[in-house]
PDB file of C-alpha atoms in Angstrom:
ATOM      1  CA  MET A  28      44.775 102.866  84.070  1.00 90.00           C
ATOM      2  CA  ASN A  29      44.929 104.254  80.507  1.00 94.00           C
ATOM      3  CA  ALA A  30      45.365 108.016  80.197  1.00 95.00           C
ATOM      4  CA  LEU A  31      45.834 110.858  77.710  1.00 96.00           C
ATOM      5  CA  LEU A  32      47.783 114.118  78.082  1.00 96.00           C
ATOM      6  CA  ILE A  33      46.187 117.160  76.444  1.00 94.00           C
ATOM      7  CA  ASP A  34      48.441 120.203  76.829  1.00 93.00           C
ATOM      8  CA  ASP A  35      50.018 122.571  74.305  1.00 91.00           C
ATOM      9  CA  GLU A  36      53.185 123.121  76.395  1.00 91.00           C
ATOM     10  CA  LYS A  37      55.838 120.522  75.552  1.00 92.00           C
ATOM     11  CA  HIS A  38      57.844 120.935  78.762  1.00 92.00           C
ATOM     12  CA  CYS A  39      54.686 120.444  80.846  1.00 91.00           C
ATOM     13  CA  ARG A  40      53.822 117.224  79.023  1.00 92.00           C
ATOM     14  CA  GLU A  41      57.370 115.919  79.397  1.00 93.00           C
ATOM     15  CA  SER A  42      57.521 116.829  83.085  1.00 93.00           C
ATOM     16  CA  LEU A  43      54.197 115.132  83.815  1.00 94.00           C
ATOM     17  CA  ARG A  44      55.191 112.047  81.825  1.00 93.00           C
ATOM     18  CA  LYS A  45      58.400 111.730  83.856  1.00 93.00           C
ATOM     19  CA  LEU A  46      56.555 112.067  87.172  1.00 93.00           C
ATOM     20  CA  LEU A  47      54.054 109.409  86.130  1.00 94.00           C
ATOM     21  CA  LYS A  48      56.731 107.022  84.857  1.00 92.00           C
ATOM     22  CA  ASP A  49      58.961 107.390  87.920  1.00 93.00           C
ATOM     23  CA  ASP A  50      56.353 107.231  90.671  1.00 93.00           C
ATOM     24  CA  PHE A  51      52.997 106.118  89.274  1.00 93.00           C
ATOM     25  CA  GLY A  52      53.742 103.218  86.955  1.00 91.00           C
ATOM     26  CA  TRP A  53      50.145 102.038  87.013  1.00 93.00           C
ATOM     27  CA  ILE A  54      49.250 104.997  84.762  1.00 94.00           C
ATOM     28  CA  ASN A  55      49.677 104.104  81.076  1.00 94.00           C
ATOM     29  CA  ILE A  56      49.951 107.198  78.846  1.00 95.00           C
ATOM     30  CA  LEU A  57      48.463 106.293  75.474  1.00 96.00           C
ATOM     31  CA  GLU A  58      49.158 109.492  73.500  1.00 95.00           C
ATOM     32  CA  ASP A  59      49.667 113.259  73.791  1.00 95.00           C
ATOM     33  CA  ALA A  60      47.626 116.038  72.213  1.00 95.00           C
ATOM     34  CA  THR A  61      48.569 119.682  71.819  1.00 93.00           C
ATOM     35  CA  THR A  62      45.158 121.102  70.835  1.00 92.00           C
ATOM     36  CA  ALA A  63      41.572 120.682  71.974  1.00 91.00           C
ATOM     37  CA  ASP A  64      40.519 119.214  68.621  1.00 93.00           C
ATOM     38  CA  THR A  65      43.261 116.588  68.678  1.00 94.00           C
ATOM     39  CA  GLY A  66      42.374 115.770  72.259  1.00 95.00           C
ATOM     40  CA  ILE A  67      38.737 115.216  71.311  1.00 95.00           C
ATOM     41  CA  ARG A  68      39.776 112.875  68.492  1.00 96.00           C
ATOM     42  CA  LEU A  69      42.065 110.869  70.767  1.00 96.00           C
ATOM     43  CA  ILE A  70      39.430 110.501  73.473  1.00 95.00           C
ATOM     44  CA  LYS A  71      36.981 109.113  70.930  1.00 96.00           C
ATOM     45  CA  LYS A  72      39.673 106.811  69.530  1.00 96.00           C
ATOM     46  CA  HIS A  73      41.104 105.412  72.788  1.00 96.00           C
ATOM     47  CA  LYS A  74      38.229 105.788  75.289  1.00 94.00           C
ATOM     48  CA  PRO A  75      40.682 106.417  78.162  1.00 93.00           C
ATOM     49  CA  ASP A  76      40.019 106.036  81.870  1.00 90.00           C
ATOM     50  CA  LEU A  77      41.688 109.349  82.683  1.00 91.00           C
ATOM     51  CA  VAL A  78      42.519 112.598  80.869  1.00 92.00           C
ATOM     52  CA  PHE A  79      45.033 115.229  81.985  1.00 93.00           C
ATOM     53  CA  LEU A  80      43.566 118.366  80.429  1.00 89.00           C
ATOM     54  CA  ASP A  81      45.055 121.847  80.103  1.00 88.00           C
ATOM     55  CA  VAL A  82      42.604 124.657  80.899  1.00 79.00           C
ATOM     56  CA  GLU A  83      43.549 126.943  78.018  1.00 78.00           C
ATOM     57  CA  MET A  84      45.056 125.933  74.659  1.00 80.00           C
ATOM     58  CA  PRO A  85      45.233 127.288  71.108  1.00 71.00           C
ATOM     59  CA  GLU A  86      41.972 126.842  69.194  1.00 74.00           C
ATOM     60  CA  GLY A  87      39.907 125.837  72.214  1.00 77.00           C
ATOM     61  CA  ASN A  88      39.876 125.278  75.950  1.00 76.00           C
ATOM     62  CA  GLY A  89      39.315 122.399  78.332  1.00 78.00           C
ATOM     63  CA  PHE A  90      35.578 122.850  78.372  1.00 74.00           C
ATOM     64  CA  LYS A  91      35.375 122.354  74.609  1.00 83.00           C
ATOM     65  CA  VAL A  92      36.970 118.939  75.098  1.00 87.00           C
ATOM     66  CA  LEU A  93      34.489 118.007  77.834  1.00 80.00           C
ATOM     67  CA  ARG A  94      31.502 119.311  75.903  1.00 78.00           C
ATOM     68  CA  GLU A  95      32.323 117.316  72.770  1.00 87.00           C
ATOM     69  CA  THR A  96      33.078 114.044  74.557  1.00 87.00           C
ATOM     70  CA  THR A  97      30.044 113.868  76.841  1.00 76.00           C
ATOM     71  CA  GLY A  98      29.241 110.311  75.765  1.00 78.00           C
ATOM     72  CA  TYR A  99      32.571 108.943  76.986  1.00 81.00           C
ATOM     73  CA  LYS A 100      33.191 107.754  80.531  1.00 78.00           C
ATOM     74  CA  TYR A 101      36.468 109.090  81.909  1.00 82.00           C
ATOM     75  CA  GLN A 102      37.827 111.098  84.831  1.00 81.00           C
ATOM     76  CA  VAL A 103      39.508 114.419  84.171  1.00 82.00           C
ATOM     77  CA  ILE A 104      42.322 116.193  85.996  1.00 85.00           C
ATOM     78  CA  PHE A 105      42.839 119.792  84.884  1.00 82.00           C
ATOM     79  CA  THR A 106      46.345 121.212  84.619  1.00 84.00           C
ATOM     80  CA  THR A 107      46.628 124.979  84.809  1.00 78.00           C
ATOM     81  CA  GLY A 108      49.039 127.842  85.317  1.00 73.00           C
ATOM     82  CA  PHE A 109      46.175 130.232  86.062  1.00 63.00           C
ATOM     83  CA  GLU A 110      45.440 131.627  89.474  1.00 59.00           C
ATOM     84  CA  LYS A 111      42.276 132.242  91.476  1.00 56.00           C
ATOM     85  CA  TYR A 112      39.636 132.675  88.763  1.00 52.00           C
ATOM     86  CA  ALA A 113      40.571 129.470  86.965  1.00 58.00           C
ATOM     87  CA  LEU A 114      40.903 127.478  90.165  1.00 61.00           C
ATOM     88  CA  THR A 115      37.514 128.699  91.366  1.00 64.00           C
ATOM     89  CA  ALA A 116      35.965 127.675  88.049  1.00 58.00           C
ATOM     90  CA  ILE A 117      37.474 124.198  88.277  1.00 61.00           C
ATOM     91  CA  GLN A 118      36.602 123.709  91.942  1.00 63.00           C
ATOM     92  CA  PHE A 119      33.016 124.806  91.368  1.00 63.00           C
ATOM     93  CA  GLY A 120      32.664 121.994  88.846  1.00 59.00           C
ATOM     94  CA  ALA A 121      33.906 119.546  91.481  1.00 50.00           C
ATOM     95  CA  LEU A 122      36.820 118.488  89.290  1.00 60.00           C
ATOM     96  CA  TYR A 123      40.434 117.956  90.228  1.00 69.00           C
ATOM     97  CA  TYR A 124      43.267 120.240  89.186  1.00 72.00           C
ATOM     98  CA  LEU A 125      47.050 120.417  89.223  1.00 79.00           C
ATOM     99  CA  LEU A 126      48.659 123.825  89.432  1.00 77.00           C
ATOM    100  CA  LYS A 127      51.732 124.134  87.230  1.00 83.00           C
ATOM    101  CA  PRO A 128      54.543 123.390  87.863  1.00 85.00           C
ATOM    102  CA  ILE A 129      53.184 120.055  89.041  1.00 88.00           C
ATOM    103  CA  ASP A 130      54.783 118.321  92.014  1.00 86.00           C
ATOM    104  CA  LYS A 131      54.613 114.718  93.172  1.00 90.00           C
ATOM    105  CA  GLU A 132      52.429 115.276  96.242  1.00 88.00           C
ATOM    106  CA  GLN A 133      49.894 117.279  94.253  1.00 83.00           C
ATOM    107  CA  LEU A 134      49.762 114.593  91.587  1.00 91.00           C
ATOM    108  CA  GLU A 135      49.329 111.783  94.111  1.00 90.00           C
ATOM    109  CA  VAL A 136      46.282 113.437  95.707  1.00 83.00           C
ATOM    110  CA  ALA A 137      44.634 114.067  92.330  1.00 83.00           C
ATOM    111  CA  LEU A 138      45.290 110.504  91.141  1.00 88.00           C
ATOM    112  CA  ASP A 139      43.865 109.023  94.341  1.00 83.00           C
ATOM    113  CA  LYS A 140      40.674 111.016  93.849  1.00 75.00           C
ATOM    114  CA  ALA A 141      40.438 110.069  90.184  1.00 76.00           C
ATOM    115  CA  ARG A 142      40.968 106.387  90.923  1.00 78.00           C
ATOM    116  CA  GLU A 143      38.306 106.502  93.640  1.00 69.00           C
ATOM    117  CA  HIS A 144      35.745 107.834  91.159  1.00 66.00           C
ATOM    118  CA  ILE A 145      36.977 106.119  87.999  1.00 63.00           C
ATOM    119  CA  SER A 146      33.698 104.247  87.483  1.00 52.00           C
ATOM    120  CA  HIS A 147      31.604 107.423  87.700  1.00 53.00           C
ATOM    121  CA  LYS A 148      30.547 109.401  84.670  1.00 52.00           C
ATOM    122  CA  ASN A 149      30.480 113.193  84.644  1.00 52.00           C
ATOM    123  CA  THR A 150      26.842 114.211  84.855  1.00 51.00           C
ATOM    124  CA  GLU A 151      24.874 116.636  82.722  1.00 54.00           C
ATOM    125  CA  GLY A 152      24.502 118.866  85.766  1.00 57.00           C
ATOM    126  CA  GLN A 153      28.254 118.966  86.164  1.00 58.00           C
ATOM    127  CA  TYR A 154      28.733 120.092  82.566  1.00 58.00           C
ATOM    128  CA  GLN A 155      26.202 122.882  83.092  1.00 63.00           C
ATOM    129  CA  VAL A 156      28.112 124.055  86.145  1.00 62.00           C
ATOM    130  CA  LEU A 157      31.367 123.897  84.186  1.00 61.00           C
ATOM    131  CA  LEU A 158      29.884 125.898  81.314  1.00 61.00           C
ATOM    132  CA  ASN A 159      28.839 128.615  83.744  1.00 64.00           C
ATOM    133  CA  ALA A 160      32.252 128.494  85.409  1.00 62.00           C
ATOM    134  CA  PHE A 161      34.231 128.793  82.174  1.00 61.00           C
ATOM    135  CA  ASN A 162      32.002 131.577  80.875  1.00 63.00           C
ATOM    136  CA  ALA A 163      32.624 133.371  84.153  1.00 62.00           C
ATOM    137  CA  LEU A 164      36.363 132.768  83.767  1.00 58.00           C
ATOM    138  CA  VAL A 165      36.391 134.364  80.310  1.00 56.00           C
ATOM    139  CA  GLN A 166      34.414 137.365  81.592  1.00 62.00           C
ATOM    140  CA  LYS A 167      36.530 137.656  84.767  1.00 61.00           C
ATOM    141  CA  SER A 168      33.382 137.266  86.832  1.00 67.00           C
ATOM    142  CA  LEU A 169      32.471 134.550  89.333  1.00 75.00           C
ATOM    143  CA  PRO A 170      30.496 131.320  88.856  1.00 78.00           C
ATOM    144  CA  LYS A 171      26.865 131.418  89.946  1.00 83.00           C
ATOM    145  CA  LYS A 172      26.577 127.685  90.567  1.00 81.00           C
ATOM    146  CA  PHE A 173      28.783 125.231  92.393  1.00 84.00           C
ATOM    147  CA  ALA A 174      28.974 121.503  92.993  1.00 80.00           C
ATOM    148  CA  ILE A 175      28.738 119.865  96.409  1.00 86.00           C
ATOM    149  CA  SER A 176      30.439 116.476  96.684  1.00 80.00           C
ATOM    150  CA  THR A 177      28.835 114.077  99.175  1.00 83.00           C
ATOM    151  CA  SER A 178      28.848 110.330  99.737  1.00 81.00           C
ATOM    152  CA  GLU A 179      25.702 110.163  97.573  1.00 81.00           C
ATOM    153  CA  GLY A 180      27.188 111.988  94.594  1.00 77.00           C
ATOM    154  CA  LYS A 181      27.385 115.576  93.341  1.00 77.00           C
ATOM    155  CA  HIS A 182      24.677 118.183  93.907  1.00 84.00           C
ATOM    156  CA  PHE A 183      24.526 121.443  91.941  1.00 83.00           C
ATOM    157  CA  ARG A 184      23.179 124.568  93.626  1.00 88.00           C
ATOM    158  CA  LEU A 185      23.204 128.372  93.285  1.00 90.00           C
ATOM    159  CA  VAL A 186      25.874 130.228  95.221  1.00 91.00           C
ATOM    160  CA  GLU A 187      23.422 132.943  96.260  1.00 93.00           C
ATOM    161  CA  ASN A 188      21.286 130.371  98.102  1.00 94.00           C
ATOM    162  CA  ILE A 189      24.056 129.309 100.485  1.00 95.00           C
ATOM    163  CA  ILE A 190      23.360 130.581 103.996  1.00 96.00           C
ATOM    164  CA  ARG A 191      26.405 129.178 105.758  1.00 97.00           C
ATOM    165  CA  PHE A 192      29.044 126.457 106.072  1.00 97.00           C
ATOM    166  CA  LYS A 193      29.687 124.622 109.327  1.00 97.00           C
ATOM    167  CA  GLY A 194      32.875 122.634 109.759  1.00 96.00           C
ATOM    168  CA  GLU A 195      32.635 119.205 111.370  1.00 94.00           C
ATOM    169  CA  ARG A 196      36.127 117.687 111.591  1.00 87.00           C
ATOM    170  CA  ASN A 197      37.163 116.922 107.977  1.00 86.00           C
ATOM    171  CA  TYR A 198      33.615 117.442 106.673  1.00 92.00           C
ATOM    172  CA  THR A 199      31.399 120.479 106.145  1.00 95.00           C
ATOM    173  CA  LYS A 200      27.659 120.963 106.582  1.00 96.00           C
ATOM    174  CA  ILE A 201      26.124 123.307 104.004  1.00 96.00           C
ATOM    175  CA  PHE A 202      22.831 125.079 104.724  1.00 96.00           C
ATOM    176  CA  LEU A 203      20.700 126.537 101.899  1.00 94.00           C
ATOM    177  CA  GLU A 204      17.954 129.171 101.731  1.00 91.00           C
ATOM    178  CA  ASN A 205      14.270 128.272 101.196  1.00 75.00           C
ATOM    179  CA  SER A 206      15.060 124.601 101.599  1.00 69.00           C
ATOM    180  CA  ARG A 207      15.281 121.962 104.251  1.00 74.00           C
ATOM    181  CA  GLU A 208      18.296 120.564 102.470  1.00 81.00           C
ATOM    182  CA  GLU A 209      21.457 120.136 104.487  1.00 89.00           C
ATOM    183  CA  PHE A 210      24.443 118.631 102.725  1.00 93.00           C
ATOM    184  CA  LEU A 211      27.348 116.956 104.480  1.00 94.00           C
ATOM    185  CA  SER A 212      30.248 117.550 102.125  1.00 90.00           C
ATOM    186  CA  SER A 213      33.505 115.620 102.109  1.00 83.00           C
ATOM    187  CA  THR A 214      35.309 118.943 101.492  1.00 84.00           C
ATOM    188  CA  SER A 215      36.852 120.600 104.549  1.00 89.00           C
ATOM    189  CA  LEU A 216      35.842 124.038 105.797  1.00 93.00           C
ATOM    190  CA  GLY A 217      39.346 125.334 105.049  1.00 90.00           C
ATOM    191  CA  ASP A 218      39.001 124.255 101.418  1.00 84.00           C
ATOM    192  CA  TYR A 219      35.657 126.039 101.162  1.00 89.00           C
ATOM    193  CA  GLU A 220      37.258 129.153 102.651  1.00 91.00           C
ATOM    194  CA  ASP A 221      39.819 129.099  99.824  1.00 83.00           C
ATOM    195  CA  GLN A 222      37.195 128.279  97.199  1.00 82.00           C
ATOM    196  CA  PHE A 223      34.971 131.218  98.184  1.00 89.00           C
ATOM    197  CA  ASP A 224      37.808 133.667  98.786  1.00 84.00           C
ATOM    198  CA  LEU A 225      36.813 135.789  95.768  1.00 81.00           C
ATOM    199  CA  TYR A 226      33.219 136.175  97.015  1.00 89.00           C
ATOM    200  CA  PRO A 227      33.137 139.187  99.403  1.00 90.00           C
ATOM    201  CA  GLU A 228      29.841 138.121 100.973  1.00 95.00           C
ATOM    202  CA  PHE A 229      31.298 134.870 102.332  1.00 96.00           C
ATOM    203  CA  VAL A 230      33.302 135.500 105.497  1.00 97.00           C
ATOM    204  CA  ARG A 231      34.775 133.127 108.048  1.00 97.00           C
ATOM    205  CA  VAL A 232      33.594 134.291 111.476  1.00 97.00           C
ATOM    206  CA  HIS A 233      34.674 131.348 113.636  1.00 97.00           C
ATOM    207  CA  LYS A 234      36.904 128.283 113.371  1.00 96.00           C
ATOM    208  CA  SER A 235      33.754 126.275 112.569  1.00 97.00           C
ATOM    209  CA  HIS A 236      31.660 128.776 110.588  1.00 98.00           C
ATOM    210  CA  ILE A 237      31.629 130.622 107.253  1.00 98.00           C
ATOM    211  CA  VAL A 238      28.586 132.860 106.756  1.00 98.00           C
ATOM    212  CA  ASN A 239      26.956 134.520 103.743  1.00 97.00           C
ATOM    213  CA  LEU A 240      26.638 138.087 105.041  1.00 97.00           C
ATOM    214  CA  ASN A 241      23.554 138.661 102.891  1.00 96.00           C
ATOM    215  CA  PHE A 242      21.665 136.509 105.405  1.00 96.00           C
ATOM    216  CA  VAL A 243      22.824 138.413 108.494  1.00 96.00           C
ATOM    217  CA  MET A 244      20.169 140.418 110.366  1.00 96.00           C
ATOM    218  CA  THR A 245      22.114 141.541 113.459  1.00 96.00           C
ATOM    219  CA  TYR A 246      25.679 141.548 114.737  1.00 95.00           C
ATOM    220  CA  VAL A 247      25.638 141.418 118.546  1.00 95.00           C
ATOM    221  CA  ARG A 248      28.986 142.466 120.009  1.00 90.00           C
ATOM    222  CA  SER A 249      28.219 141.542 123.635  1.00 86.00           C
ATOM    223  CA  ASP A 250      28.407 138.050 125.164  1.00 80.00           C
ATOM    224  CA  GLY A 251      31.505 137.236 123.168  1.00 81.00           C
ATOM    225  CA  GLY A 252      29.927 138.312 119.876  1.00 93.00           C
ATOM    226  CA  TYR A 253      27.493 136.486 117.611  1.00 96.00           C
ATOM    227  CA  LEU A 254      25.419 136.892 114.463  1.00 97.00           C
ATOM    228  CA  ILE A 255      21.650 136.531 114.202  1.00 97.00           C
ATOM    229  CA  LEU A 256      20.675 135.275 110.754  1.00 96.00           C
ATOM    230  CA  LYS A 257      17.388 135.837 108.911  1.00 94.00           C
ATOM    231  CA  ASN A 258      16.271 132.327 109.840  1.00 92.00           C
ATOM    232  CA  GLY A 259      16.848 133.048 113.544  1.00 94.00           C
ATOM    233  CA  LYS A 260      20.039 130.998 113.890  1.00 95.00           C
ATOM    234  CA  LYS A 261      22.796 132.396 116.120  1.00 96.00           C
ATOM    235  CA  ILE A 262      26.372 131.992 114.887  1.00 97.00           C
ATOM    236  CA  PRO A 263      29.295 132.704 117.244  1.00 96.00           C
ATOM    237  CA  VAL A 264      31.963 135.198 116.223  1.00 96.00           C
ATOM    238  CA  SER A 265      35.492 134.576 117.499  1.00 95.00           C
ATOM    239  CA  ARG A 266      37.957 137.348 118.309  1.00 92.00           C
ATOM    240  CA  LEU A 267      40.334 136.092 115.611  1.00 94.00           C
ATOM    241  CA  TYR A 268      37.823 136.852 112.818  1.00 94.00           C
ATOM    242  CA  ARG A 269      36.182 140.079 114.109  1.00 92.00           C
ATOM    243  CA  ASP A 270      38.197 142.367 111.843  1.00 92.00           C
ATOM    244  CA  ASP A 271      37.374 140.272 108.768  1.00 91.00           C
ATOM    245  CA  LEU A 272      33.700 140.348 109.694  1.00 94.00           C
ATOM    246  CA  GLY A 273      33.741 144.108 110.185  1.00 91.00           C
ATOM    247  CA  SER A 274      35.422 144.651 106.813  1.00 90.00           C
ATOM    248  CA  GLY A 275      32.917 142.361 105.128  1.00 90.00           C
ATOM    249  CA  LEU A 276      29.908 144.090 106.643  1.00 90.00           C
ATOM    250  CA  ASP A 277      31.276 147.499 105.591  1.00 86.00           C
ATOM    251  CA  LYS A 278      31.371 146.320 101.954  1.00 79.00           C
ATOM    252  CA  LEU A 279      27.702 145.285 101.816  1.00 74.00           C
TER     253      LEU A 279
END
């Protein structure tokens, strides 16, 4: 698999190169780039299968690279030293990321995902979600759209329309407002809990349920505790998450 490294930090490029050479010899690094503009030129020149892309660089960021190479088919793995806001932006675009400093296990997971989807092209919808996410990152706000990965592909929906998440083993069912759509996502409920951690309206209330509190009509404390949603659904509340639920409801 042919790849490019686009990162302005020399030690990060060298560290990633060594990891790839020592443990993932099937990755062939063609060239390095230290700016977004150079990265764009190299992508157009080499047409790589995979790009390791830094989130923020001098004279441009990772989204600039994606935006100006939309006609090229490649998978992207973001590398970043940023914390929650950047990770939320990346996750909401359904892309893969490596948090610096990069370790072998992290890299292996990202490469497996990239290889699995190497024949897929990033869609226009995904770029729109990424644009929203990066704009939100710059403004220190939160993305309004997110991507749901399923066996059929990627679906892009508004965050405010999510009613709830229901965990089913390693998968998650996602229920949306004003729609009969139900998505079965290949992302686990625990991963969604992390991804939506910055959104105060999304609270885990049970080992199998995360709820958007904006859709809660009633919190019944008897019979073990449960929520009644606007659509009439009853969601159990476990003792472990009662304090989190109470704090979340107080903030609405």
